[in-house]
CSV table of N, CA and C in Angstrom, one decimal:
chain,number,residue,atom,x,y,z
A,1,MET,N,-13.0,21.4,-0.6
A,1,MET,CA,-11.8,20.9,0.0
A,1,MET,C,-12.2,19.6,0.8
A,2,SER,N,-11.3,18.6,0.8
A,2,SER,CA,-11.5,17.4,1.5
A,2,SER,C,-11.2,17.7,3.0
A,3,ILE,N,-11.9,17.0,3.8
A,3,ILE,CA,-11.7,17.2,5.3
A,3,ILE,C,-10.9,15.9,5.8
A,4,ALA,N,-9.9,16.2,6.4
A,4,ALA,CA,-9.1,15.0,6.9
A,4,ALA,C,-8.2,15.5,8.0
A,5,GLU,N,-7.6,14.6,8.6
A,5,GLU,CA,-6.6,15.0,9.7
A,5,GLU,C,-5.5,13.9,9.9
A,6,ILE,N,-4.4,14.4,10.3
A,6,ILE,CA,-3.3,13.6,10.8
A,6,ILE,C,-3.3,13.6,12.3
A,7,ILE,N,-3.4,12.6,13.0
A,7,ILE,CA,-3.4,12.6,14.5
A,7,ILE,C,-2.2,12.1,15.1
A,8,GLU,N,-2.2,12.0,16.3
A,8,GLU,CA,-1.2,11.4,17.1
A,8,GLU,C,-1.3,9.9,17.0
A,9,ASP,N,-0.1,9.3,16.9
A,9,ASP,CA,-0.2,7.8,16.8
A,9,ASP,C,-0.4,7.3,18.2
A,10,GLU,N,-0.5,5.8,18.3
A,10,GLU,CA,-1.0,5.2,19.4
A,10,GLU,C,0.1,5.2,20.5
A,11,ALA,N,1.3,5.2,20.2
A,11,ALA,CA,2.4,5.3,21.2
A,11,ALA,C,2.3,6.5,22.0
A,12,GLU,N,2.3,6.3,23.4
A,12,GLU,CA,2.2,7.4,24.3
A,12,GLU,C,3.7,7.9,24.6
A,13,ARG,N,3.9,9.3,24.5
A,13,ARG,CA,5.2,9.7,24.8
A,13,ARG,C,5.0,10.9,25.9
A,14,GLU,N,6.1,11.4,26.3
A,14,GLU,CA,6.0,12.5,27.3
A,14,GLU,C,5.2,13.7,26.6
A,15,PRO,N,4.1,14.1,27.3
A,15,PRO,CA,3.4,15.3,26.8
A,15,PRO,C,4.4,16.5,26.5
A,16,LEU,N,4.2,17.2,25.4
A,16,LEU,CA,5.0,18.4,25.2
A,16,LEU,C,4.4,19.6,25.6
A,17,PRO,N,5.2,20.4,26.3
A,17,PRO,CA,4.6,21.7,26.7
A,17,PRO,C,4.3,22.6,25.5
A,18,ILE,N,3.1,22.9,25.4
A,18,ILE,CA,2.6,23.7,24.3
A,18,ILE,C,1.6,24.7,24.7
A,19,ARG,N,1.3,25.7,24.0
A,19,ARG,CA,0.2,26.6,24.1
A,19,ARG,C,-0.5,26.6,22.8
A,20,VAL,N,-1.8,26.7,22.9
A,20,VAL,CA,-2.7,26.7,21.6
A,20,VAL,C,-3.1,28.2,21.5
A,21,ARG,N,-2.8,28.8,20.3
A,21,ARG,CA,-3.1,30.2,20.0
A,21,ARG,C,-3.7,30.3,18.7
A,22,LEU,N,-4.2,31.5,18.4
A,22,LEU,CA,-4.5,31.8,17.0
A,22,LEU,C,-3.3,31.8,16.1
A,23,ALA,N,-3.4,31.4,14.9
A,23,ALA,CA,-2.3,31.5,14.0
A,23,ALA,C,-2.2,33.0,13.4
A,24,SER,N,-1.1,33.3,12.9
A,24,SER,CA,-1.0,34.5,12.3
A,24,SER,C,-0.1,34.2,11.0
A,25,LEU,N,-0.2,35.2,10.1
A,25,LEU,CA,0.6,35.1,8.8
A,25,LEU,C,2.1,34.8,9.0
A,26,ARG,N,2.6,35.2,10.2
A,26,ARG,CA,4.0,34.9,10.5
A,26,ARG,C,4.2,33.4,10.6
A,27,ASP,N,3.2,32.6,10.8
A,27,ASP,CA,3.4,31.2,10.9
A,27,ASP,C,3.2,30.4,9.5
A,28,TYR,N,3.2,31.2,8.4
A,28,TYR,CA,2.8,30.7,7.2
A,28,TYR,C,3.7,29.5,6.7
A,29,GLU,N,5.0,29.6,6.8
A,29,GLU,CA,5.9,28.6,6.4
A,29,GLU,C,5.6,27.2,7.2
A,30,GLU,N,5.6,27.4,8.5
A,30,GLU,CA,5.3,26.2,9.3
A,30,GLU,C,3.9,25.6,9.0
A,31,LEU,N,3.0,26.4,8.7
A,31,LEU,CA,1.5,25.9,8.4
A,31,LEU,C,1.7,25.1,7.1
A,32,CYS,N,2.4,25.6,6.1
A,32,CYS,CA,2.6,24.9,4.8
A,32,CYS,C,3.3,23.6,5.0
A,33,GLY,N,4.2,23.5,5.9
A,33,GLY,CA,4.9,22.2,6.2
A,33,GLY,C,3.9,21.2,6.8
A,34,LEU,N,3.0,21.7,7.6
A,34,LEU,CA,2.0,20.7,8.2
A,34,LEU,C,1.0,20.3,7.1
A,35,PHE,N,0.5,21.2,6.3
A,35,PHE,CA,-0.5,20.9,5.2
A,35,PHE,C,0.2,19.9,4.2
A,36,ASP,N,1.6,20.1,4.0
A,36,ASP,CA,2.3,19.1,3.1
A,36,ASP,C,2.1,17.7,3.7
A,37,GLN,N,2.3,17.6,5.0
A,37,GLN,CA,2.2,16.2,5.6
A,37,GLN,C,0.8,15.7,5.5
A,38,LEU,N,-0.2,16.6,5.7
A,38,LEU,CA,-1.5,16.2,5.5
A,38,LEU,C,-1.9,15.8,4.1
A,39,ASP,N,-1.5,16.6,3.2
A,39,ASP,CA,-1.7,16.3,1.7
A,39,ASP,C,-1.1,14.9,1.2
A,40,GLU,N,0.1,14.7,1.8
A,40,GLU,CA,0.8,13.5,1.4
A,40,GLU,C,0.1,12.2,1.9
A,41,LEU,N,-0.4,12.3,3.1
A,41,LEU,CA,-1.3,11.3,3.7
A,41,LEU,C,-2.4,10.9,2.7
A,42,HIS,N,-3.0,12.0,2.4
A,42,HIS,CA,-4.2,11.7,1.5
A,42,HIS,C,-3.9,11.1,0.1
A,43,ARG,N,-2.7,11.6,-0.4
A,43,ARG,CA,-2.3,11.1,-1.7
A,43,ARG,C,-1.9,9.6,-1.7
A,44,GLU,N,-1.2,9.2,-0.7
A,44,GLU,CA,-0.8,7.9,-0.4
A,44,GLU,C,-2.0,6.9,-0.3
A,45,ALA,N,-3.0,7.4,0.5
A,45,ALA,CA,-4.1,6.6,0.9
A,45,ALA,C,-5.2,6.6,-0.4
A,46,ARG,N,-5.4,7.7,-1.0
A,46,ARG,CA,-6.4,7.7,-2.0
A,46,ARG,C,-5.8,8.5,-3.3
A,47,PRO,N,-5.0,7.9,-4.0
A,47,PRO,CA,-4.5,8.4,-5.2
A,47,PRO,C,-5.6,8.7,-6.3
A,48,ASP,N,-6.7,8.0,-6.1
A,48,ASP,CA,-7.7,8.1,-7.0
A,48,ASP,C,-8.5,9.5,-6.8
A,49,MET,N,-8.3,10.0,-5.6
A,49,MET,CA,-8.9,11.3,-5.2
A,49,MET,C,-7.9,12.5,-5.2
A,50,PHE,N,-6.7,12.2,-4.8
A,50,PHE,CA,-5.8,13.3,-4.4
A,50,PHE,C,-4.6,13.1,-5.2
A,51,GLN,N,-4.1,14.3,-5.8
A,51,GLN,CA,-2.9,14.3,-6.5
A,51,GLN,C,-1.9,15.4,-6.1
A,52,ALA,N,-0.7,15.2,-6.5
A,52,ALA,CA,0.3,16.3,-6.2
A,52,ALA,C,-0.1,17.5,-6.9
A,53,PHE,N,0.4,18.7,-6.4
A,53,PHE,CA,0.1,19.9,-7.0
A,53,PHE,C,1.3,20.8,-6.7
A,54,PRO,N,1.5,21.9,-7.5
A,54,PRO,CA,2.6,22.8,-7.2
A,54,PRO,C,2.6,23.5,-5.8
A,55,PRO,N,3.6,23.7,-5.2
A,55,PRO,CA,3.7,24.4,-4.0
A,55,PRO,C,3.2,25.9,-4.2
A,56,PRO,N,2.7,26.5,-3.1
A,56,PRO,CA,2.7,26.2,-1.7
A,56,PRO,C,1.6,25.2,-1.4
A,57,ALA,N,1.6,24.6,-0.4
A,57,ALA,CA,0.5,23.6,0.2
A,57,ALA,C,-0.9,24.4,0.2
A,58,ARG,N,-0.8,25.6,0.8
A,58,ARG,CA,-2.0,26.5,0.8
A,58,ARG,C,-1.4,28.0,0.5
A,59,THR,N,-2.2,28.7,-0.1
A,59,THR,CA,-1.7,30.0,-0.5
A,59,THR,C,-1.8,30.9,0.7
A,60,ARG,N,-0.9,32.0,0.7
A,60,ARG,CA,-0.9,32.9,1.9
A,60,ARG,C,-2.3,33.6,1.8
A,61,GLU,N,-3.0,33.9,0.7
A,61,GLU,CA,-4.2,34.5,0.7
A,61,GLU,C,-5.4,33.6,1.4
A,62,GLN,N,-5.2,32.2,1.1
A,62,GLN,CA,-6.2,31.4,1.8
A,62,GLN,C,-6.0,31.4,3.3
A,63,ILE,N,-4.9,31.4,3.8
A,63,ILE,CA,-4.7,31.5,5.3
A,63,ILE,C,-5.1,32.8,5.7
A,64,ALA,N,-4.8,33.9,5.0
A,64,ALA,CA,-5.3,35.2,5.5
A,64,ALA,C,-6.7,35.3,5.5
A,65,GLN,N,-7.5,34.7,4.6
A,65,GLN,CA,-8.8,34.7,4.6
A,65,GLN,C,-9.4,34.0,5.8
A,66,TRP,N,-9.0,32.9,6.1
A,66,TRP,CA,-9.4,32.1,7.2
A,66,TRP,C,-9.2,32.9,8.5
A,67,LEU,N,-8.1,33.6,8.6
A,67,LEU,CA,-7.8,34.4,9.8
A,67,LEU,C,-8.6,35.6,9.9
A,68,ALA,N,-8.9,36.2,8.7
A,68,ALA,CA,-9.7,37.5,8.7
A,68,ALA,C,-11.1,37.4,9.0
A,69,GLN,N,-11.8,36.3,8.5
A,69,GLN,CA,-13.2,36.0,8.7
A,69,GLN,C,-13.6,35.8,10.1
A,70,PRO,N,-14.6,36.4,10.6
A,70,PRO,CA,-15.0,36.2,12.0
A,70,PRO,C,-15.6,34.7,12.2
A,71,ASP,N,-16.0,34.0,11.2
A,71,ASP,CA,-16.5,32.8,11.3
A,71,ASP,C,-15.7,31.6,10.9
A,72,SER,N,-14.2,31.9,10.9
A,72,SER,CA,-13.3,30.9,10.6
A,72,SER,C,-12.0,31.2,11.3
A,73,THR,N,-11.2,30.3,11.5
A,73,THR,CA,-9.8,30.6,12.1
A,73,THR,C,-8.9,29.4,11.9
A,74,VAL,N,-7.6,29.7,12.2
A,74,VAL,CA,-6.7,28.5,12.3
A,74,VAL,C,-6.0,28.7,13.7
A,75,LEU,N,-6.2,27.5,14.4
A,75,LEU,CA,-5.5,27.5,15.6
A,75,LEU,C,-4.1,26.8,15.5
A,76,VAL,N,-3.1,27.1,16.2
A,76,VAL,CA,-1.9,26.4,16.2
A,76,VAL,C,-1.4,25.9,17.6
A,77,ALA,N,-0.8,24.8,17.6
A,77,ALA,CA,-0.1,24.3,18.8
A,77,ALA,C,1.4,24.8,18.7
A,78,GLN,N,1.8,25.7,19.7
A,78,GLN,CA,3.2,26.2,19.6
A,78,GLN,C,4.0,25.5,20.8
A,79,SER,N,5.2,25.2,20.5
A,79,SER,CA,6.1,24.7,21.5
A,79,SER,C,7.4,25.4,21.3
A,80,GLU,N,8.4,25.1,22.0
A,80,GLU,CA,9.7,25.7,21.9
A,80,GLU,C,10.3,25.3,20.6
A,81,GLN,N,9.7,24.2,19.8
A,81,GLN,CA,10.3,23.8,18.6
A,81,GLN,C,9.6,24.5,17.5
A,82,GLY,N,8.7,25.4,17.7
A,82,GLY,CA,7.8,26.0,16.7
A,82,GLY,C,6.5,25.6,16.7
A,83,VAL,N,5.8,25.8,15.5
A,83,VAL,CA,4.4,25.2,15.4
A,83,VAL,C,4.3,23.8,15.1
A,84,VAL,N,3.7,23.0,16.0
A,84,VAL,CA,3.7,21.5,15.9
A,84,VAL,C,2.3,21.0,15.6
A,85,GLY,N,1.4,21.8,15.4
A,85,GLY,CA,0.1,21.2,15.1
A,85,GLY,C,-0.8,22.4,14.7
A,86,LEU,N,-1.9,22.1,13.9
A,86,LEU,CA,-2.9,23.1,13.5
A,86,LEU,C,-4.2,22.5,13.4
A,87,ALA,N,-5.2,23.4,13.5
A,87,ALA,CA,-6.6,23.1,13.3
A,87,ALA,C,-7.3,24.2,12.5
A,88,VAL,N,-8.0,23.9,11.5
A,88,VAL,CA,-8.6,24.8,10.6
A,88,VAL,C,-10.2,24.7,11.0
A,89,LEU,N,-10.8,25.8,11.4
A,89,LEU,CA,-12.2,25.9,11.7
A,89,LEU,C,-13.0,26.8,10.9
A,90,LEU,N,-14.2,26.2,10.4
A,90,LEU,CA,-15.1,27.0,9.5
A,90,LEU,C,-16.5,26.9,10.0
A,91,THR,N,-17.3,28.0,10.1
A,91,THR,CA,-18.6,27.9,10.5
A,91,THR,C,-19.4,27.6,9.2
A,92,ARG,N,-20.2,26.6,9.4
A,92,ARG,CA,-21.2,26.2,8.3
A,92,ARG,C,-22.4,27.0,8.3
A,93,ALA,N,-22.9,27.3,7.1
A,93,ALA,CA,-24.1,28.0,6.9
A,93,ALA,C,-25.2,27.2,7.4
A,94,PRO,N,-26.2,27.8,8.0
A,94,PRO,CA,-27.5,27.0,8.5
A,94,PRO,C,-28.1,26.4,7.4
A,95,SER,N,-28.8,25.3,7.7
A,95,SER,CA,-29.6,24.5,6.7
A,95,SER,C,-30.8,25.4,6.3
A,96,GLY,N,-31.1,25.4,5.0
A,96,GLY,CA,-32.2,26.1,4.5
A,96,GLY,C,-33.5,25.3,4.6
A,97,PHE,N,-33.4,24.0,5.0
A,97,PHE,CA,-34.5,23.1,5.1
A,97,PHE,C,-35.4,23.5,6.2
A,98,SER,N,-36.7,23.9,6.0
A,98,SER,CA,-37.6,24.2,7.2
A,98,SER,C,-37.7,23.1,8.2
A,99,GLY,N,-37.5,21.8,7.8
A,99,GLY,CA,-37.7,20.8,8.7
A,99,GLY,C,-36.3,20.5,9.6
A,100,ALA,N,-35.3,21.2,9.3
A,100,ALA,CA,-34.1,21.0,10.1
A,100,ALA,C,-34.1,21.9,11.4
A,101,VAL,N,-33.7,21.3,12.5
A,101,VAL,CA,-33.6,22.0,13.8
A,101,VAL,C,-32.6,23.0,13.5
A,102,PRO,N,-32.8,24.3,14.0
A,102,PRO,CA,-31.7,25.3,13.8
A,102,PRO,C,-30.4,24.9,14.6
A,103,ARG,N,-29.3,25.0,13.9
A,103,ARG,CA,-28.0,24.6,14.6
A,103,ARG,C,-27.0,25.6,14.1
A,104,LYS,N,-26.0,25.8,15.0
A,104,LYS,CA,-24.8,26.5,14.5
A,104,LYS,C,-23.7,25.6,14.6
A,105,VAL,N,-23.2,25.2,13.4
A,105,VAL,CA,-22.1,24.1,13.3
A,105,VAL,C,-20.8,24.7,13.0
A,106,ILE,N,-19.8,24.3,13.8
A,106,ILE,CA,-18.4,24.6,13.5
A,106,ILE,C,-17.9,23.4,12.9
A,107,GLU,N,-17.2,23.5,11.7
A,107,GLU,CA,-16.6,22.4,11.1
A,107,GLU,C,-15.1,22.3,11.3
A,108,LEU,N,-14.7,21.3,11.8
A,108,LEU,CA,-13.2,21.1,11.9
A,108,LEU,C,-12.8,20.6,10.6
A,109,ASP,N,-12.2,21.5,9.8
A,109,ASP,CA,-11.9,21.1,8.4
A,109,ASP,C,-10.5,20.3,8.3
A,110,ASN,N,-9.5,20.6,9.1
A,110,ASN,CA,-8.4,20.0,9.2
A,110,ASN,C,-7.7,20.0,10.5
A,111,LEU,N,-7.2,18.9,11.0
A,111,LEU,CA,-6.3,18.9,12.2
A,111,LEU,C,-5.1,18.0,11.9
A,112,VAL,N,-3.9,18.6,12.2
A,112,VAL,CA,-2.8,17.9,11.8
A,112,VAL,C,-1.7,18.2,12.9
A,113,VAL,N,-1.0,17.2,13.3
A,113,VAL,CA,0.1,17.3,14.3
A,113,VAL,C,1.4,16.9,13.5
A,114,ARG,N,2.5,17.6,13.7
A,114,ARG,CA,3.7,17.3,13.1
A,114,ARG,C,4.1,15.9,13.3
A,115,ALA,N,4.5,15.1,12.2
A,115,ALA,CA,4.7,13.8,12.4
A,115,ALA,C,5.8,13.4,13.4
A,116,ASP,N,6.8,14.1,13.7
A,116,ASP,CA,7.8,13.8,14.8
A,116,ASP,C,7.3,14.2,16.1
A,117,GLN,N,6.1,14.7,16.3
A,117,GLN,CA,5.6,15.1,17.6
A,117,GLN,C,4.4,14.4,18.0
A,118,ARG,N,3.9,13.4,17.2
A,118,ARG,CA,2.7,12.7,17.5
A,118,ARG,C,2.9,11.8,18.8
A,119,GLY,N,1.8,11.5,19.4
A,119,GLY,CA,1.9,10.7,20.7
A,119,GLY,C,2.1,11.5,21.9
A,120,ARG,N,2.1,12.8,21.8
A,120,ARG,CA,2.4,13.7,23.0
A,120,ARG,C,1.2,14.6,23.4
A,121,LYS,N,0.0,14.1,23.1
A,121,LYS,CA,-1.3,14.8,23.4
A,121,LYS,C,-1.5,16.1,22.8
A,122,ILE,N,-0.8,16.4,21.8
A,122,ILE,CA,-1.0,17.8,21.1
A,122,ILE,C,-2.3,17.7,20.4
A,123,GLY,N,-2.7,16.6,19.7
A,123,GLY,CA,-4.0,16.5,19.0
A,123,GLY,C,-5.2,16.8,20.0
A,124,ARG,N,-5.1,16.1,21.1
A,124,ARG,CA,-6.1,16.3,22.1
A,124,ARG,C,-6.3,17.7,22.6
A,125,ARG,N,-5.1,18.3,22.8
A,125,ARG,CA,-5.1,19.8,23.4
A,125,ARG,C,-5.6,20.7,22.3
A,126,LEU,N,-5.2,20.4,21.1
A,126,LEU,CA,-5.8,21.2,20.0
A,126,LEU,C,-7.2,21.0,19.9
A,127,LEU,N,-7.7,19.8,19.9
A,127,LEU,CA,-9.2,19.5,19.8
A,127,LEU,C,-10.0,20.1,21.0
A,128,ALA,N,-9.4,20.2,22.1
A,128,ALA,CA,-10.1,20.9,23.3
A,128,ALA,C,-10.1,22.3,23.1
A,129,ALA,N,-9.2,23.0,22.4
A,129,ALA,CA,-9.2,24.4,22.1
A,129,ALA,C,-10.2,24.5,20.9
A,130,VAL,N,-10.4,23.7,20.0
A,130,VAL,CA,-11.4,23.7,19.0
A,130,VAL,C,-12.7,23.8,19.5
A,131,VAL,N,-13.0,22.9,20.6
A,131,VAL,CA,-14.3,22.9,21.2
A,131,VAL,C,-14.5,24.2,22.0
A,132,GLU,N,-13.5,24.8,22.6
A,132,GLU,CA,-13.7,25.9,23.4
A,132,GLU,C,-14.0,27.1,22.4
A,133,TRP,N,-13.3,27.2,21.4
A,133,TRP,CA,-13.4,28.3,20.3
A,133,TRP,C,-14.7,28.3,19.8
A,134,SER,N,-15.3,27.0,19.6
A,134,SER,CA,-16.7,26.9,19.1
A,134,SER,C,-17.7,27.3,20.1
A,135,ARG,N,-17.5,26.9,21.3
A,135,ARG,CA,-18.5,27.3,22.4
A,135,ARG,C,-18.5,28.8,22.6
A,136,GLN,N,-17.3,29.5,22.6
A,136,GLN,CA,-17.3,31.0,22.6
A,136,GLN,C,-18.1,31.7,21.5
A,137,ARG,N,-18.3,30.9,20.4
A,137,ARG,CA,-19.0,31.4,19.3
A,137,ARG,C,-20.6,30.9,19.3
A,138,ARG,N,-20.8,30.3,20.4
A,138,ARG,CA,-22.2,29.9,20.6
A,138,ARG,C,-22.7,28.8,19.6
A,139,ALA,N,-21.8,27.9,19.3
A,139,ALA,CA,-22.0,26.9,18.4
A,139,ALA,C,-22.8,25.8,19.2
A,140,THR,N,-23.7,25.1,18.4
A,140,THR,CA,-24.4,24.1,19.0
A,140,THR,C,-23.8,22.8,18.7
A,141,HIS,N,-22.8,22.6,17.7
A,141,HIS,CA,-22.2,21.4,17.4
A,141,HIS,C,-20.9,21.7,16.8
A,142,VAL,N,-19.9,20.7,17.0
A,142,VAL,CA,-18.6,20.7,16.3
A,142,VAL,C,-18.7,19.5,15.4
A,143,GLU,N,-18.3,19.5,14.1
A,143,GLU,CA,-18.4,18.3,13.3
A,143,GLU,C,-17.1,18.2,12.6
A,144,VAL,N,-16.7,17.0,12.2
A,144,VAL,CA,-15.6,16.7,11.5
A,144,VAL,C,-15.9,15.4,10.6
A,145,ALA,N,-15.4,15.6,9.3
A,145,ALA,CA,-15.6,14.4,8.4
A,145,ALA,C,-14.3,13.7,8.3
A,146,VAL,N,-14.3,12.4,8.4
A,146,VAL,CA,-13.1,11.6,8.3
A,146,VAL,C,-13.2,10.6,7.2
A,147,HIS,N,-12.2,10.6,6.4
A,147,HIS,CA,-12.1,9.6,5.3
A,147,HIS,C,-12.1,8.2,5.9
A,148,ASP,N,-12.8,7.3,5.3
A,148,ASP,CA,-12.9,5.9,5.7
A,148,ASP,C,-11.6,5.3,5.9
A,149,PHE,N,-10.5,5.6,5.1
A,149,PHE,CA,-9.2,4.9,5.3
A,149,PHE,C,-8.6,5.4,6.6
A,150,ASN,N,-9.0,6.5,7.2
A,150,ASN,CA,-8.3,7.0,8.3
A,150,ASN,C,-8.9,6.5,9.7
A,151,ARG,N,-8.8,5.2,10.0
A,151,ARG,CA,-9.3,4.6,11.1
A,151,ARG,C,-8.8,5.2,12.5
A,152,ASP,N,-7.4,5.5,12.4
A,152,ASP,CA,-6.8,6.1,13.5
A,152,ASP,C,-7.5,7.4,13.9
A,153,ALA,N,-7.9,8.3,12.9
A,153,ALA,CA,-8.5,9.6,13.1
A,153,ALA,C,-9.9,9.3,13.8
A,154,GLN,N,-10.7,8.3,13.2
A,154,GLN,CA,-11.9,7.9,13.6
A,154,GLN,C,-12.0,7.6,15.2
A,155,ARG,N,-10.9,6.7,15.5
A,155,ARG,CA,-10.8,6.4,16.9
A,155,ARG,C,-10.5,7.5,17.8
A,156,PHE,N,-9.5,8.5,17.3
A,156,PHE,CA,-9.2,9.7,18.1
A,156,PHE,C,-10.5,10.4,18.4
A,157,TYR,N,-11.3,10.8,17.4
A,157,TYR,CA,-12.4,11.6,17.6
A,157,TYR,C,-13.5,10.9,18.4
A,158,GLN,N,-13.7,9.7,18.2
A,158,GLN,CA,-14.6,8.9,19.2
A,158,GLN,C,-14.1,8.9,20.5
A,159,SER,N,-12.9,8.8,20.8
A,159,SER,CA,-12.3,8.8,22.2
A,159,SER,C,-12.6,10.2,22.8
A,160,PHE,N,-12.8,11.3,22.0
A,160,PHE,CA,-13.1,12.6,22.5
A,160,PHE,C,-14.5,12.8,22.7
A,161,GLY,N,-15.4,11.9,22.2
A,161,GLY,CA,-16.9,12.0,22.4
A,161,GLY,C,-17.6,12.2,21.0
A,162,PHE,N,-16.9,12.4,19.9
A,162,PHE,CA,-17.6,12.5,18.6
A,162,PHE,C,-18.3,11.2,18.3
A,163,ALA,N,-19.4,11.2,17.7
A,163,ALA,CA,-20.1,10.0,17.2
A,163,ALA,C,-20.5,10.2,15.8
A,164,SER,N,-20.6,9.1,15.0
A,164,SER,CA,-21.0,9.1,13.7
A,164,SER,C,-22.4,9.6,13.5
A,165,SER,N,-22.6,10.5,12.5
A,165,SER,CA,-23.9,10.9,12.2
A,165,SER,C,-24.4,10.6,10.8
A,166,VAL,N,-23.6,10.8,9.8
A,166,VAL,CA,-23.9,10.4,8.4
A,166,VAL,C,-22.8,9.7,7.7
A,167,ASN,N,-23.1,8.7,7.0
A,167,ASN,CA,-22.1,8.0,6.3
A,167,ASN,C,-22.4,8.4,4.8
A,168,ARG,N,-21.3,9.0,4.1
A,168,ARG,CA,-21.4,9.4,2.8
A,168,ARG,C,-20.8,8.3,1.9
A,169,LEU,N,-21.6,7.8,1.0
A,169,LEU,CA,-21.1,6.7,0.1
A,169,LEU,C,-20.8,7.3,-1.3
A,170,VAL,N,-19.9,6.7,-2.0
A,170,VAL,CA,-19.4,7.3,-3.2
A,170,VAL,C,-19.3,6.1,-4.2
A,171,LEU,N,-19.8,6.5,-5.5
A,171,LEU,CA,-19.7,5.6,-6.6
A,171,LEU,C,-19.1,6.3,-7.8
A,172,ALA,N,-18.0,5.8,-8.2
A,172,ALA,CA,-17.3,6.4,-9.3
A,172,ALA,C,-18.2,6.2,-10.6
A,173,ALA,N,-18.4,7.3,-11.3
A,173,ALA,CA,-19.4,7.4,-12.5
A,173,ALA,C,-18.6,6.9,-13.7
């Protein structure tokens, strides 16, 4: 699965009262709406890599699996308007390379804020909850991969303290 995120835009708006909580299957329809926005961003930016596919955006079974496993979860930002953001977290298996320093890495697989709610600090509050969830699981690092086209996401994560570690280069065969 590609790792990407839709984040808040540059315009500052009034922060939205939200609470970040663990998702449940009751959130399924709203989660799919957010994943639809995420997927559309990728299709528009990289049609060579991403294509339309039949609904749903994610299967109920996939969401249930993320929620059931102790090393993964989905966090949601909840407001009076419903679910306005999500973050998918996965624990990466440790490296088998004996020269690698032992690390426990939580990968932020997706972070998306509903398009009409961006610019209200929802992404920052979700990301703070991601870091807290990771610390509670004794992670040594939180990592996120960002597509090169998504400069706004890169700036967003860098403003939170993330730094580039690896550049993945691609050549079409």
